[in-house]
Amino acid sequence: MEIKRDYYLKALINRMHNHLIKVVTGIKRLGKSYLLFHIFQNYLLEQGISESHIIRIELDQRKHRQYRDPDRILEYIESCIQDGEMYYILLDEVQLLKEFEEVLNSLLHIDNVDVYVTGSNSRFLSKDVITEFRGRGDEIHIFPLTFREFMQVYEGDMYHGWADYTLYGGLPLTVTMKTEAQKVSYLPRLFEETYLRDIIERHHIEKTQELN
């Protein structure tokens, strides 16, 4: 069950080979990783790009923890580049990479790479993209599902779908939840454990009880 996000896929396609770092931003749990690692990667494969020319590293996975070191990841990426054809580098949760600004700027000096990254924590607001990359970043900011996207996978008619959409919103995971209890439990927990925590980290708030 795939939610097609054609608007954002087209945005990525239109930015291919523009010699900038494509940065997919947006709040957590919006499907940024899914957009990059499934929808966009499938597009590349459909265009005849070999899997060996798609370098994907999910930095939030433990098996890729070693690549959070800037020198290790650069060494690994350079070892994967075996010819002069174009290579597509997909990095997920790039804020986990130490000195990620220097790493990404270093990649821009390699002629046959096209770089795409996601980031979503307290260091990665839209204005930070402009600041961190000094004109070398090209942002694709994604939003929750539109009603049309929501209805692609909603199991029910349009009227019940609209009622659910206006009540629970367009976060992709809520569409797949079967009961109201799941949605009512998920959304406040997401707000408290994820969004509120990012605000506390970003602004170094010490009086968390008062904020809550």
mmCIF file of C-alpha atoms in Angstrom:
data_model
loop_
_atom_site.group_PDB
_atom_site.id
_atom_site.type_symbol
_atom_site.label_atom_id
_atom_site.label_comp_id
_atom_site.label_asym_id
_atom_site.label_seq_id
_atom_site.Cartn_x
_atom_site.Cartn_y
_atom_site.Cartn_z
ATOM 1 C CA MET A 1 0.000 0.000 0.000
ATOM 2 C CA GLU A 2 1.921 3.010 -1.329
ATOM 3 C CA ILE A 3 0.951 6.646 -1.050
ATOM 4 C CA LYS A 4 2.087 8.395 -4.215
ATOM 5 C CA ARG A 5 3.549 11.810 -3.552
ATOM 6 C CA ASP A 6 3.887 12.956 -7.140
ATOM 7 C CA TYR A 7 4.312 16.654 -6.326
ATOM 8 C CA TYR A 8 7.441 16.012 -4.263
ATOM 9 C CA LEU A 9 8.789 13.387 -6.656
ATOM 10 C CA LYS A 10 8.539 15.933 -9.459
ATOM 11 C CA ALA A 11 10.297 18.498 -7.252
ATOM 12 C CA LEU A 12 13.210 16.072 -6.810
ATOM 13 C CA ILE A 13 13.288 15.219 -10.515
ATOM 14 C CA ASN A 14 13.380 18.904 -11.469
ATOM 15 C CA ARG A 15 16.423 19.396 -9.237
ATOM 16 C CA MET A 16 18.481 16.474 -10.492
ATOM 17 C CA HIS A 17 22.079 17.284 -11.502
ATOM 18 C CA ASN A 18 21.816 20.942 -10.434
ATOM 19 C CA HIS A 19 25.163 20.824 -8.533
ATOM 20 C CA LEU A 20 23.403 21.574 -5.242
ATOM 21 C CA ILE A 21 22.643 19.464 -2.169
ATOM 22 C CA LYS A 22 18.976 18.505 -2.273
ATOM 23 C CA VAL A 23 17.691 18.707 1.312
ATOM 24 C CA VAL A 24 14.311 17.146 2.135
ATOM 25 C CA THR A 25 12.934 18.805 5.265
ATOM 26 C CA GLY A 26 9.687 18.704 7.233
ATOM 27 C CA ILE A 27 8.348 17.616 10.590
ATOM 28 C CA LYS A 28 9.003 14.084 11.777
ATOM 29 C CA ARG A 29 6.816 11.170 10.684
ATOM 30 C CA LEU A 30 5.888 12.821 7.387
ATOM 31 C CA GLY A 31 7.534 10.206 5.195
ATOM 32 C CA LYS A 32 10.715 12.040 4.159
ATOM 33 C CA SER A 33 12.734 8.832 4.217
ATOM 34 C CA TYR A 34 10.010 7.016 2.295
ATOM 35 C CA LEU A 35 10.017 9.725 -0.352
ATOM 36 C CA LEU A 36 13.771 9.488 -0.853
ATOM 37 C CA PHE A 37 14.490 5.796 -0.318
ATOM 38 C CA HIS A 38 11.438 4.289 -1.979
ATOM 39 C CA ILE A 39 9.618 6.681 -4.291
ATOM 40 C CA PHE A 40 12.669 8.531 -5.642
ATOM 41 C CA GLN A 41 14.924 5.469 -5.662
ATOM 42 C CA ASN A 42 12.307 3.495 -7.601
ATOM 43 C CA TYR A 43 12.167 6.341 -10.112
ATOM 44 C CA LEU A 44 15.941 6.162 -10.581
ATOM 45 C CA LEU A 45 15.786 2.409 -11.128
ATOM 46 C CA GLU A 46 12.965 2.842 -13.654
ATOM 47 C CA GLN A 47 15.181 5.281 -15.562
ATOM 48 C CA GLY A 48 17.798 2.559 -15.926
ATOM 49 C CA ILE A 49 20.137 3.697 -13.157
ATOM 50 C CA SER A 50 22.081 0.718 -11.823
ATOM 51 C CA GLU A 51 21.710 -0.125 -8.127
ATOM 52 C CA SER A 52 25.503 0.070 -7.850
ATOM 53 C CA HIS A 53 25.241 3.773 -8.740
ATOM 54 C CA ILE A 54 22.774 4.516 -5.932
ATOM 55 C CA ILE A 55 24.634 4.924 -2.637
ATOM 56 C CA ARG A 56 22.142 4.925 0.228
ATOM 57 C CA ILE A 57 23.059 5.302 3.883
ATOM 58 C CA GLU A 58 20.449 5.433 6.644
ATOM 59 C CA LEU A 59 22.380 7.075 9.451
ATOM 60 C CA ASP A 60 19.788 6.305 12.121
ATOM 61 C CA GLN A 61 20.333 2.555 11.699
ATOM 62 C CA ARG A 62 22.835 0.919 14.012
ATOM 63 C CA LYS A 63 24.491 -0.996 11.166
ATOM 64 C CA HIS A 64 25.432 2.361 9.639
ATOM 65 C CA ARG A 65 26.599 3.912 12.896
ATOM 66 C CA GLN A 66 30.230 3.849 11.753
ATOM 67 C CA TYR A 67 29.349 6.243 8.943
ATOM 68 C CA ARG A 68 28.424 8.989 11.380
ATOM 69 C CA ASP A 69 32.151 9.657 11.413
ATOM 70 C CA PRO A 70 32.916 12.208 8.665
ATOM 71 C CA ASP A 71 36.136 10.576 7.472
ATOM 72 C CA ARG A 72 34.646 7.062 7.397
ATOM 73 C CA ILE A 73 31.650 8.076 5.336
ATOM 74 C CA LEU A 74 33.728 10.016 2.815
ATOM 75 C CA GLU A 75 36.099 7.079 2.484
ATOM 76 C CA TYR A 76 33.182 4.698 1.953
ATOM 77 C CA ILE A 77 31.448 6.879 -0.648
ATOM 78 C CA GLU A 78 34.678 7.410 -2.580
ATOM 79 C CA SER A 79 35.313 3.640 -2.573
ATOM 80 C CA CYS A 80 31.887 3.074 -4.181
ATOM 81 C CA ILE A 81 32.626 5.388 -7.101
ATOM 82 C CA GLN A 82 34.213 3.077 -9.664
ATOM 83 C CA ASP A 83 33.684 4.903 -12.973
ATOM 84 C CA GLY A 84 32.783 8.243 -14.506
ATOM 85 C CA GLU A 85 29.027 7.642 -14.623
ATOM 86 C CA MET A 86 26.688 9.621 -12.342
ATOM 87 C CA TYR A 87 26.259 8.340 -8.775
ATOM 88 C CA TYR A 88 23.268 9.239 -6.615
ATOM 89 C CA ILE A 89 23.980 9.617 -2.896
ATOM 90 C CA LEU A 90 20.983 9.305 -0.562
ATOM 91 C CA LEU A 91 21.632 10.092 3.104
ATOM 92 C CA ASP A 92 18.901 9.749 5.726
ATOM 93 C CA GLU A 93 18.887 11.714 9.017
ATOM 94 C CA VAL A 94 22.017 13.594 8.023
ATOM 95 C CA GLN A 95 22.042 15.574 11.285
ATOM 96 C CA LEU A 96 23.443 12.429 12.955
ATOM 97 C CA LEU A 97 26.588 12.787 10.878
ATOM 98 C CA LYS A 98 29.339 14.712 12.651
ATOM 99 C CA GLU A 99 30.427 17.825 10.767
ATOM 100 C CA PHE A 100 27.809 17.058 8.148
ATOM 101 C CA GLU A 101 28.155 20.483 6.530
ATOM 102 C CA GLU A 102 31.814 19.838 5.678
ATOM 103 C CA VAL A 103 31.086 16.322 4.444
ATOM 104 C CA LEU A 104 28.325 17.449 2.106
ATOM 105 C CA ASN A 105 30.326 20.376 0.813
ATOM 106 C CA SER A 106 33.203 17.968 0.140
ATOM 107 C CA LEU A 107 30.883 15.780 -1.931
ATOM 108 C CA LEU A 108 30.021 18.751 -4.121
ATOM 109 C CA HIS A 109 33.621 18.742 -5.347
ATOM 110 C CA ILE A 110 33.134 15.291 -6.904
ATOM 111 C CA ASP A 111 31.917 15.879 -10.459
ATOM 112 C CA ASN A 112 29.841 12.727 -10.933
ATOM 113 C CA VAL A 113 27.728 12.685 -7.765
ATOM 114 C CA ASP A 114 24.233 13.996 -7.112
ATOM 115 C CA VAL A 115 23.477 14.382 -3.389
ATOM 116 C CA TYR A 116 20.122 14.054 -1.595
ATOM 117 C CA VAL A 117 19.649 14.159 2.180
ATOM 118 C CA THR A 118 16.886 14.225 4.784
ATOM 119 C CA GLY A 119 16.938 15.948 8.143
ATOM 120 C CA SER A 120 14.250 16.667 10.708
ATOM 121 C CA ASN A 121 15.470 17.384 14.208
ATOM 122 C CA SER A 122 15.920 20.630 16.111
ATOM 123 C CA ARG A 123 19.002 21.574 14.049
ATOM 124 C CA PHE A 124 17.239 21.321 10.745
ATOM 125 C CA LEU A 125 14.600 24.007 10.407
ATOM 126 C CA SER A 126 14.164 25.575 6.986
ATOM 127 C CA LYS A 127 16.216 28.650 7.786
ATOM 128 C CA ASP A 128 19.062 26.431 8.994
ATOM 129 C CA VAL A 129 19.361 24.871 5.547
ATOM 130 C CA ILE A 130 20.083 28.254 4.011
ATOM 131 C CA THR A 131 22.551 29.149 6.767
ATOM 132 C CA GLU A 132 24.448 25.861 6.967
ATOM 133 C CA PHE A 133 25.042 25.348 3.246
ATOM 134 C CA ARG A 134 25.638 28.969 2.247
ATOM 135 C CA GLY A 135 23.805 28.839 -1.049
ATOM 136 C CA ARG A 136 24.783 25.244 -1.841
ATOM 137 C CA GLY A 137 21.555 23.723 -0.499
ATOM 138 C CA ASP A 138 18.294 23.307 -2.405
ATOM 139 C CA GLU A 139 15.398 22.629 -0.038
ATOM 140 C CA ILE A 140 12.369 20.466 -0.730
ATOM 141 C CA HIS A 141 10.037 21.059 2.213
ATOM 142 C CA ILE A 142 7.261 18.509 2.511
ATOM 143 C CA PHE A 143 3.932 18.819 4.264
ATOM 144 C CA PRO A 144 1.344 16.332 5.589
ATOM 145 C CA LEU A 145 -0.791 14.439 3.099
ATOM 146 C CA THR A 146 -3.308 16.343 1.039
ATOM 147 C CA PHE A 147 -6.837 14.953 1.107
ATOM 148 C CA ARG A 148 -6.294 13.494 -2.373
ATOM 149 C CA GLU A 149 -3.150 11.677 -1.160
ATOM 150 C CA PHE A 150 -4.932 10.601 2.013
ATOM 151 C CA MET A 151 -7.740 8.979 0.018
ATOM 152 C CA GLN A 152 -5.315 6.880 -2.032
ATOM 153 C CA VAL A 153 -5.070 4.416 0.851
ATOM 154 C CA TYR A 154 -8.079 5.246 3.030
ATOM 155 C CA GLU A 155 -10.407 2.266 3.438
ATOM 156 C CA GLY A 156 -13.796 3.895 3.223
ATOM 157 C CA ASP A 157 -15.843 6.418 1.275
ATOM 158 C CA MET A 158 -14.959 10.058 0.704
ATOM 159 C CA TYR A 159 -17.334 11.387 3.372
ATOM 160 C CA HIS A 160 -15.961 9.234 6.172
ATOM 161 C CA GLY A 161 -12.468 9.953 4.839
ATOM 162 C CA TRP A 162 -13.032 13.700 5.064
ATOM 163 C CA ALA A 163 -14.285 13.373 8.635
ATOM 164 C CA ASP A 164 -11.167 11.402 9.636
ATOM 165 C CA TYR A 165 -8.856 13.722 7.711
ATOM 166 C CA THR A 166 -10.167 16.895 9.355
ATOM 167 C CA LEU A 167 -10.101 15.308 12.810
ATOM 168 C CA TYR A 168 -6.766 13.442 12.798
ATOM 169 C CA GLY A 169 -4.805 15.241 10.082
ATOM 170 C CA GLY A 170 -2.572 13.999 7.302
ATOM 171 C CA LEU A 171 0.346 12.207 8.958
ATOM 172 C CA PRO A 172 0.816 9.068 6.832
ATOM 173 C CA LEU A 173 0.848 6.605 9.731
ATOM 174 C CA THR A 174 -2.570 7.684 10.990
ATOM 175 C CA VAL A 175 -4.161 6.630 7.694
ATOM 176 C CA THR A 176 -3.105 3.024 8.233
ATOM 177 C CA MET A 177 -4.298 2.821 11.837
ATOM 178 C CA LYS A 178 -7.500 0.819 12.168
ATOM 179 C CA THR A 179 -9.067 2.279 15.310
ATOM 180 C CA GLU A 180 -9.762 5.664 16.835
ATOM 181 C CA ALA A 181 -8.006 4.572 20.026
ATOM 182 C CA GLN A 182 -4.749 4.037 18.121
ATOM 183 C CA LYS A 183 -4.908 7.487 16.548
ATOM 184 C CA VAL A 184 -5.912 9.225 19.788
ATOM 185 C CA SER A 185 -2.975 7.570 21.547
ATOM 186 C CA TYR A 186 -0.439 8.152 18.744
ATOM 187 C CA LEU A 187 -0.882 11.864 18.057
ATOM 188 C CA PRO A 188 -0.461 13.258 21.618
ATOM 189 C CA ARG A 189 2.470 10.906 22.204
ATOM 190 C CA LEU A 190 4.118 12.097 19.005
ATOM 191 C CA PHE A 191 3.627 15.707 20.058
ATOM 192 C CA GLU A 192 5.039 15.203 23.539
ATOM 193 C CA GLU A 193 7.886 12.802 22.780
ATOM 194 C CA THR A 194 9.043 14.223 19.480
ATOM 195 C CA TYR A 195 7.980 17.768 18.646
ATOM 196 C CA LEU A 196 8.102 19.171 22.170
ATOM 197 C CA ARG A 197 11.488 17.530 22.775
ATOM 198 C CA ASP A 198 12.907 19.216 19.671
ATOM 199 C CA ILE A 199 11.755 22.620 20.926
ATOM 200 C CA ILE A 200 13.454 21.962 24.284
ATOM 201 C CA GLU A 201 16.711 20.900 22.610
ATOM 202 C CA ARG A 202 16.774 23.750 20.124
ATOM 203 C CA HIS A 203 16.198 26.523 22.647
ATOM 204 C CA HIS A 204 18.034 24.866 25.583
ATOM 205 C CA ILE A 205 14.942 25.156 27.761
ATOM 206 C CA GLU A 206 15.630 24.146 31.347
ATOM 207 C CA LYS A 207 12.208 24.789 32.865
ATOM 208 C CA THR A 208 10.539 21.933 31.029
ATOM 209 C CA GLN A 209 7.763 21.539 33.580
ATOM 210 C CA GLU A 210 6.575 25.101 32.969
ATOM 211 C CA LEU A 211 6.722 24.537 29.198
ATOM 212 C CA ASN A 212 4.657 21.373 29.486
#
